[in-house]
């Protein structure tokens, strides 16, 4: 009988897609996948190592699973993804609990790793990322409602705080043919929402076609599939072209939502971060989106406590958040990462000060979000049903305003007792706002 394999996927949606490709390889090889690590013979941990908190989470998961080697029948631990790519052989030498390490370019070698580990051997694999096909058949793990569609790998932006280029390599677009083939496959599975992801989706095509081609790609995906919703994440302000704005506005399948990480608004901070585009570029992109796409939801992120961030820089950021009124927003205290240009910058900021600034900024955003959500009460939205929550005794879904896993939910009930299935799109009238979530009733 073939061994049982468990999977733990950490980090971003792009990492989850890699996990899903590995899952397919493992199942094709005849192994049994178990959701219960205590039953597994081998556990695969696909890690993130973008910032310090992600590294700690990865290490904690490794140590938790290592307990099963001593107290259950676990034979091996395979660590894949960003953590081994960043620290290579250090993991095997410093964490004897780990039996195999695979870099970000080694997702297609997962079966070889399992076989070596089951044979009692240590194994490491770090293929040259730029030569590896990072696409492949997948086992979609996000249910019947949505799936992530990764259109590129790596990054060319070289932000001074970011380790991604050194971990994931240079920017590489998937070909249009490869992306469309996968989109059609996901459509045939019945997926209702495709979520377009990459480190920088707006950069897609520049390395293959010599120009930014995201609008044309979105158009083709909408034409060649029947998926009713297409959502775009990770768009950079300096690449919000008029063509992209028009495609979002005019294409009925593209939800009126965009993820636009700004990271700061102070020009001195943007320059220190090596962000492409200054404060006027950011404000112009937001203004054009709001003007041209009525009802658009803009999600953004910012970093607080970057080296050299003055009180004035921070106050400028706070005022910008209050003025911009991002419907969705998240902030992060700056994480000092070795190997990045910002690591050795002067005027590093105290950890407590970073946390204090984070708390202040998010209090500002909470007031913005509460004001926005109160305006939703009484309105009716199409909600993509995802599940039934037995605790609240309500169905759970998302409007066009909410991306999976990062934004809020709509909890809704059916006064007539109608039952709904995941993937159904239901009209829901909002009756109550709860911080970041909404409550409503179905409209029959």
XYZ file of C-alpha atoms in Angstrom:
444
model
C 0.000 0.000 0.000
C 1.297 3.466 -0.933
C 2.286 5.862 1.840
C 0.003 8.590 3.159
C 1.133 12.163 2.496
C 0.044 15.259 4.422
C 0.344 18.835 3.198
C 0.642 22.155 5.034
C 0.623 25.269 2.857
C 1.749 28.572 4.377
C 1.973 32.087 3.018
C 0.373 33.762 0.040
C -2.016 32.532 -2.677
C 0.929 32.230 -5.082
C 2.478 29.708 -2.716
C -0.839 27.863 -2.482
C -0.834 27.393 -6.263
C 2.592 25.724 -5.946
C 1.156 23.450 -3.259
C -1.703 22.507 -5.542
C 0.736 21.586 -8.334
C 2.671 19.366 -5.906
C -0.567 17.770 -4.733
C -1.317 16.753 -8.310
C 2.134 15.197 -8.740
C 1.755 13.245 -5.508
C -1.705 11.933 -6.383
C -0.584 11.027 -9.918
C 2.195 8.961 -8.340
C -0.441 6.954 -6.469
C 0.104 8.237 -2.964
C -2.841 8.809 -0.640
C -3.393 12.385 0.535
C -4.489 12.748 4.141
C -5.796 15.960 5.751
C -4.729 14.614 9.156
C -0.980 14.968 9.726
C -1.133 12.452 12.602
C -1.959 9.742 10.034
C 0.733 10.740 7.538
C 3.914 8.875 6.660
C 5.409 12.039 5.166
C 4.355 15.664 5.657
C 5.126 18.353 3.071
C 5.378 21.884 4.510
C 5.338 24.558 1.798
C 6.751 27.626 3.501
C 6.849 31.401 3.256
C 9.901 33.430 4.301
C 8.970 36.910 3.106
C 9.150 38.577 6.533
C 10.206 37.584 10.040
C 6.720 36.575 11.184
C 6.380 34.244 8.180
C 9.723 32.602 8.975
C 8.668 32.076 12.583
C 5.378 30.532 11.462
C 7.239 28.163 9.147
C 9.681 27.070 11.848
C 6.867 26.577 14.366
C 5.040 24.349 11.909
C 8.182 22.307 11.277
C 8.708 21.792 15.001
C 5.045 20.910 15.560
C 5.193 18.272 12.829
C 8.549 17.014 14.155
C 6.724 15.983 17.325
C 4.903 13.384 15.212
C 8.206 11.707 14.324
C 8.813 10.969 17.985
C 5.262 10.265 19.086
C 3.460 8.880 16.014
C 4.418 6.992 12.844
C 5.669 9.940 10.785
C 8.678 8.871 8.736
C 9.704 12.118 7.134
C 9.351 15.888 6.785
C 9.835 17.654 3.449
C 10.189 21.455 3.581
C 9.554 23.285 0.329
C 9.173 26.848 -0.928
C 10.623 30.141 0.234
C 12.276 29.116 3.524
C 14.601 26.504 1.996
C 15.152 28.672 -1.091
C 16.327 31.480 1.162
C 18.391 29.418 3.598
C 19.332 26.393 1.472
C 21.390 23.771 3.340
C 21.123 25.623 6.665
C 17.764 23.973 7.302
C 19.125 20.435 6.990
C 22.161 21.253 9.130
C 20.349 23.231 11.834
C 17.048 21.346 11.897
C 17.834 17.597 11.946
C 14.090 16.914 12.120
C 13.861 17.866 8.430
C 14.585 15.100 5.927
C 14.344 16.931 2.606
C 14.408 20.506 1.304
C 13.161 21.711 -2.066
C 13.537 25.243 -3.407
C 10.876 27.275 -5.170
C 11.934 25.884 -8.543
C 11.604 22.273 -7.428
C 7.849 21.796 -7.220
C 7.969 19.159 -9.961
C 10.502 17.107 -7.954
C 8.243 16.483 -4.983
C 7.707 12.790 -5.759
C 11.471 12.197 -5.898
C 11.794 13.829 -2.475
C 9.085 11.600 -1.000
C 10.688 8.471 -2.416
C 14.114 9.396 -1.018
C 12.685 10.197 2.415
C 10.700 6.961 2.573
C 13.939 5.162 1.678
C 15.650 6.718 4.678
C 17.750 9.206 2.722
C 18.222 12.939 3.082
C 17.393 14.956 -0.030
C 17.864 18.496 -1.315
C 16.848 20.010 -4.634
C 17.379 23.581 -5.842
C 16.875 23.760 -9.629
C 17.643 27.008 -11.414
C 14.299 28.779 -11.182
C 14.479 30.649 -14.467
C 14.641 27.352 -16.390
C 11.719 25.671 -14.628
C 8.128 25.599 -15.871
C 6.266 26.869 -12.820
C 2.850 26.011 -14.241
C 1.317 22.540 -14.212
C -1.825 20.548 -13.480
C -3.247 21.284 -10.044
C -5.570 19.905 -7.408
C -7.652 22.957 -6.510
C -7.983 23.177 -2.734
C -10.115 26.322 -2.448
C -13.456 24.599 -3.017
C -15.963 24.944 -5.799
C -16.356 28.707 -5.706
C -13.004 30.274 -6.582
C -9.464 29.461 -7.652
C -6.248 31.419 -7.921
C -4.679 31.818 -11.366
C -0.965 32.651 -11.174
C 0.206 34.479 -14.293
C 3.870 35.143 -13.512
C 6.672 34.287 -11.118
C 9.425 36.354 -9.517
C 9.728 40.144 -9.494
C 11.694 42.910 -11.211
C 10.717 45.874 -9.009
C 13.544 45.596 -6.454
C 11.834 47.361 -3.552
C 14.512 47.886 -0.899
C 12.584 46.103 1.865
C 11.682 43.002 -0.174
C 13.507 39.660 -0.383
C 11.234 38.217 -3.078
C 13.596 38.756 -6.056
C 16.373 36.913 -4.208
C 13.968 34.127 -3.210
C 11.732 33.757 -6.270
C 14.100 35.012 -8.941
C 13.681 37.426 -11.786
C 10.272 38.246 -13.247
C 8.952 35.590 -15.657
C 5.547 35.779 -17.322
C 3.659 32.649 -18.213
C 2.684 32.515 -21.856
C -0.795 33.621 -22.807
C -1.529 30.131 -24.179
C -0.569 28.463 -20.886
C -2.700 30.829 -18.812
C -5.741 30.508 -21.074
C -5.498 26.708 -21.067
C -5.524 26.684 -17.265
C -8.379 29.197 -17.148
C -10.445 26.920 -19.413
C -9.672 23.937 -17.180
C -10.803 25.830 -14.095
C -13.947 26.908 -15.935
C -14.747 23.266 -16.731
C -14.450 22.474 -13.012
C -17.277 24.937 -12.358
C -15.175 27.643 -10.693
C -17.209 30.848 -10.295
C -14.391 33.296 -9.584
C -10.859 33.445 -10.958
C -8.487 35.464 -8.797
C -5.524 36.679 -10.853
C -2.293 36.671 -8.821
C 1.427 37.347 -9.310
C 4.014 39.386 -7.466
C 3.044 42.215 -9.817
C 0.132 41.349 -12.099
C 0.352 44.674 -13.965
C 3.837 43.718 -15.144
C 2.586 40.653 -17.019
C 3.829 40.314 -20.568
C 6.673 42.834 -20.458
C 9.390 40.148 -20.669
C 7.680 38.107 -23.410
C 5.863 40.685 -25.504
C 7.806 43.853 -24.710
C 4.803 45.647 -23.218
C 2.323 45.404 -20.349
C -0.392 43.079 -21.654
C -2.665 42.490 -18.635
C -5.743 44.192 -20.198
C -5.548 41.992 -23.308
C -5.087 38.885 -21.152
C -8.125 39.721 -19.029
C -10.173 40.235 -22.174
C -9.185 36.832 -23.553
C -9.871 35.034 -20.284
C -13.354 36.562 -20.189
C -13.981 35.653 -23.839
C -12.719 32.070 -23.619
C -14.373 31.046 -20.334
C -17.832 31.270 -18.842
C -16.482 32.130 -15.368
C -18.735 34.982 -14.175
C -16.177 36.729 -11.958
C -12.554 37.713 -12.578
C -10.694 39.515 -9.771
C -7.279 41.202 -10.010
C -4.815 41.326 -7.118
C -1.344 42.896 -6.724
C -1.524 45.785 -9.205
C 1.159 48.475 -8.955
C 0.120 52.155 -9.101
C 2.735 53.161 -11.688
C 1.354 50.581 -14.149
C -2.342 51.499 -13.943
C -2.669 52.371 -17.611
C -5.735 53.925 -19.194
C -6.205 50.663 -21.095
C -6.335 48.673 -17.858
C -8.785 51.119 -16.289
C -11.013 50.876 -19.379
C -10.919 47.063 -19.318
C -11.984 46.989 -15.674
C -14.739 49.502 -16.437
C -16.107 47.919 -19.608
C -15.659 44.189 -19.021
C -18.707 42.928 -17.120
C -16.877 39.829 -15.906
C -14.157 41.789 -14.142
C -15.367 42.655 -10.666
C -15.039 46.348 -9.861
C -12.282 45.752 -7.347
C -8.547 46.274 -7.495
C -5.711 45.503 -5.109
C -3.312 48.464 -5.285
C -0.474 48.253 -2.726
C 0.906 51.769 -2.185
C 3.192 51.017 0.828
C 3.507 54.744 1.681
C 2.601 58.213 0.448
C 5.571 60.283 1.643
C 7.851 60.896 -1.345
C 10.956 60.508 0.793
C 9.742 57.107 1.994
C 8.700 55.990 -1.492
C 12.165 56.909 -2.772
C 13.887 55.087 0.097
C 11.720 52.026 -0.604
C 12.605 52.244 -4.325
C 8.923 52.251 -5.184
C 8.238 53.094 -8.808
C 6.056 56.187 -8.948
C 5.774 59.067 -6.488
C 2.864 60.309 -4.395
C 1.304 62.129 -7.356
C 1.422 58.918 -9.410
C -0.405 57.066 -6.615
C -3.027 59.768 -6.167
C -3.544 60.002 -9.936
C -4.081 56.230 -10.250
C -6.654 56.289 -7.446
C -8.430 59.326 -8.918
C -8.649 57.767 -12.394
C -9.992 54.482 -11.020
C -12.635 56.232 -8.920
C -13.610 58.563 -11.761
C -13.761 55.953 -14.535
C -15.098 52.911 -12.650
C -18.187 53.814 -10.573
C -18.453 51.788 -7.382
C -14.916 50.406 -7.585
C -13.479 48.956 -4.388
C -9.812 49.736 -3.854
C -7.760 47.600 -1.499
C -4.300 48.780 -0.466
C -1.453 48.138 1.953
C 1.193 50.256 3.669
C 4.382 49.696 5.643
C 4.950 51.635 8.861
C 8.262 52.102 10.625
C 10.482 51.888 7.562
C 14.045 53.112 8.313
C 14.096 56.881 8.486
C 10.318 57.304 8.668
C 9.869 60.577 10.533
C 6.898 61.657 12.589
C 5.959 63.927 9.684
C 6.160 61.050 7.190
C 3.885 58.966 9.368
C 1.383 61.770 9.903
C 1.281 62.305 6.127
C 0.477 58.604 5.698
C -2.283 58.763 8.326
C -3.894 61.766 6.669
C -3.669 60.050 3.290
C -5.484 56.988 4.634
C -8.251 59.188 5.999
C -8.506 61.100 2.702
C -8.175 58.172 0.281
C -10.869 56.183 2.118
C -9.692 52.801 0.919
C -12.608 50.423 1.308
C -10.143 47.640 2.123
C -6.727 48.194 3.696
C -4.010 46.417 5.628
C -0.757 47.641 7.181
C 2.472 45.950 8.235
C 5.230 47.010 10.616
C 8.500 47.061 8.660
C 10.392 43.776 8.900
C 14.186 44.069 8.670
C 15.272 41.320 6.280
C 18.859 40.286 5.674
C 19.894 40.450 2.042
C 17.727 43.493 1.297
C 18.986 47.022 0.653
C 16.982 48.397 3.598
C 18.653 46.045 6.085
C 21.723 48.261 6.449
C 19.933 51.604 6.222
C 20.478 54.099 9.004
C 17.748 55.257 11.391
C 16.173 51.851 12.019
C 13.034 52.326 14.099
C 12.339 50.710 17.448
C 10.008 47.695 17.382
C 7.600 49.220 19.884
C 7.412 52.423 17.876
C 6.604 50.397 14.752
C 3.800 48.636 16.592
C 2.451 51.903 17.988
C 2.340 53.413 14.506
C 0.659 50.311 13.132
C -2.026 50.500 15.833
C -2.685 54.184 15.142
C -2.921 53.670 11.378
C -5.310 50.734 11.685
C -7.540 52.683 14.066
C -7.843 55.327 11.360
C -8.706 52.635 8.819
C -11.303 51.065 11.103
C -13.162 54.366 11.228
C -13.055 54.547 7.405
C -14.299 50.969 7.073
C -17.091 51.397 9.623
C -18.318 54.505 7.830
C -18.274 52.685 4.500
C -20.023 49.551 5.785
C -22.798 51.576 7.418
C -23.594 52.955 3.963
C -24.076 49.386 2.706
C -27.020 48.759 5.051
C -30.244 48.663 3.068
C -28.533 47.878 -0.237
C -28.834 44.583 -2.112
C -25.810 42.761 -3.507
C -25.116 39.594 -5.458
C -23.320 37.316 -3.004
C -21.268 34.286 -3.986
C -22.265 31.632 -1.447
C -19.246 29.748 -0.063
C -20.427 27.768 2.938
C -22.870 27.369 5.820
C -21.595 28.456 9.220
C -23.160 26.278 11.954
C -22.001 28.638 14.721
C -23.912 31.652 13.418
C -26.488 29.415 11.719
C -26.062 31.480 8.573
C -24.695 31.098 5.095
C -21.373 32.784 4.369
C -20.395 34.439 1.115
C -18.675 37.356 -0.577
C -19.824 40.328 -2.611
C -17.724 41.762 -5.421
C -16.250 44.023 -2.733
C -14.379 41.212 -0.989
C -11.441 39.072 -2.087
C -11.198 35.591 -0.552
C -9.202 35.117 2.657
C -8.167 38.772 3.071
C -11.401 40.780 3.120
C -14.701 40.554 4.972
C -17.654 38.208 4.589
C -21.410 38.460 4.289
C -23.396 36.334 6.716
C -26.901 35.843 5.413
C -30.057 33.934 6.253
C -33.000 32.855 4.179
C -36.297 33.789 5.868
C -38.109 31.159 3.772
C -35.687 28.391 4.678
C -34.293 28.066 1.149
C -31.078 26.041 1.036
C -28.065 27.222 -0.923
C -24.986 25.454 -2.211
C -21.394 26.719 -2.532
C -21.043 28.472 -5.863
C -24.579 29.820 -5.995
C -24.922 33.570 -6.512
C -27.647 34.915 -4.252
C -29.230 38.373 -3.926
C -28.784 39.550 -0.341
C -30.116 42.708 1.283
C -27.715 44.050 3.909
C -29.340 44.580 7.299
C -26.374 45.154 9.609
C -22.693 46.135 9.568
C -20.152 44.531 11.931
C -16.712 46.186 11.665
C -15.369 44.402 8.582
C -18.278 42.003 7.916
C -21.875 42.448 6.814
C -25.128 40.679 7.739
C -28.133 40.302 5.487
C -31.161 38.355 4.295
C -31.798 36.778 0.945
C -34.105 38.495 -1.475
C -36.381 36.007 -3.244
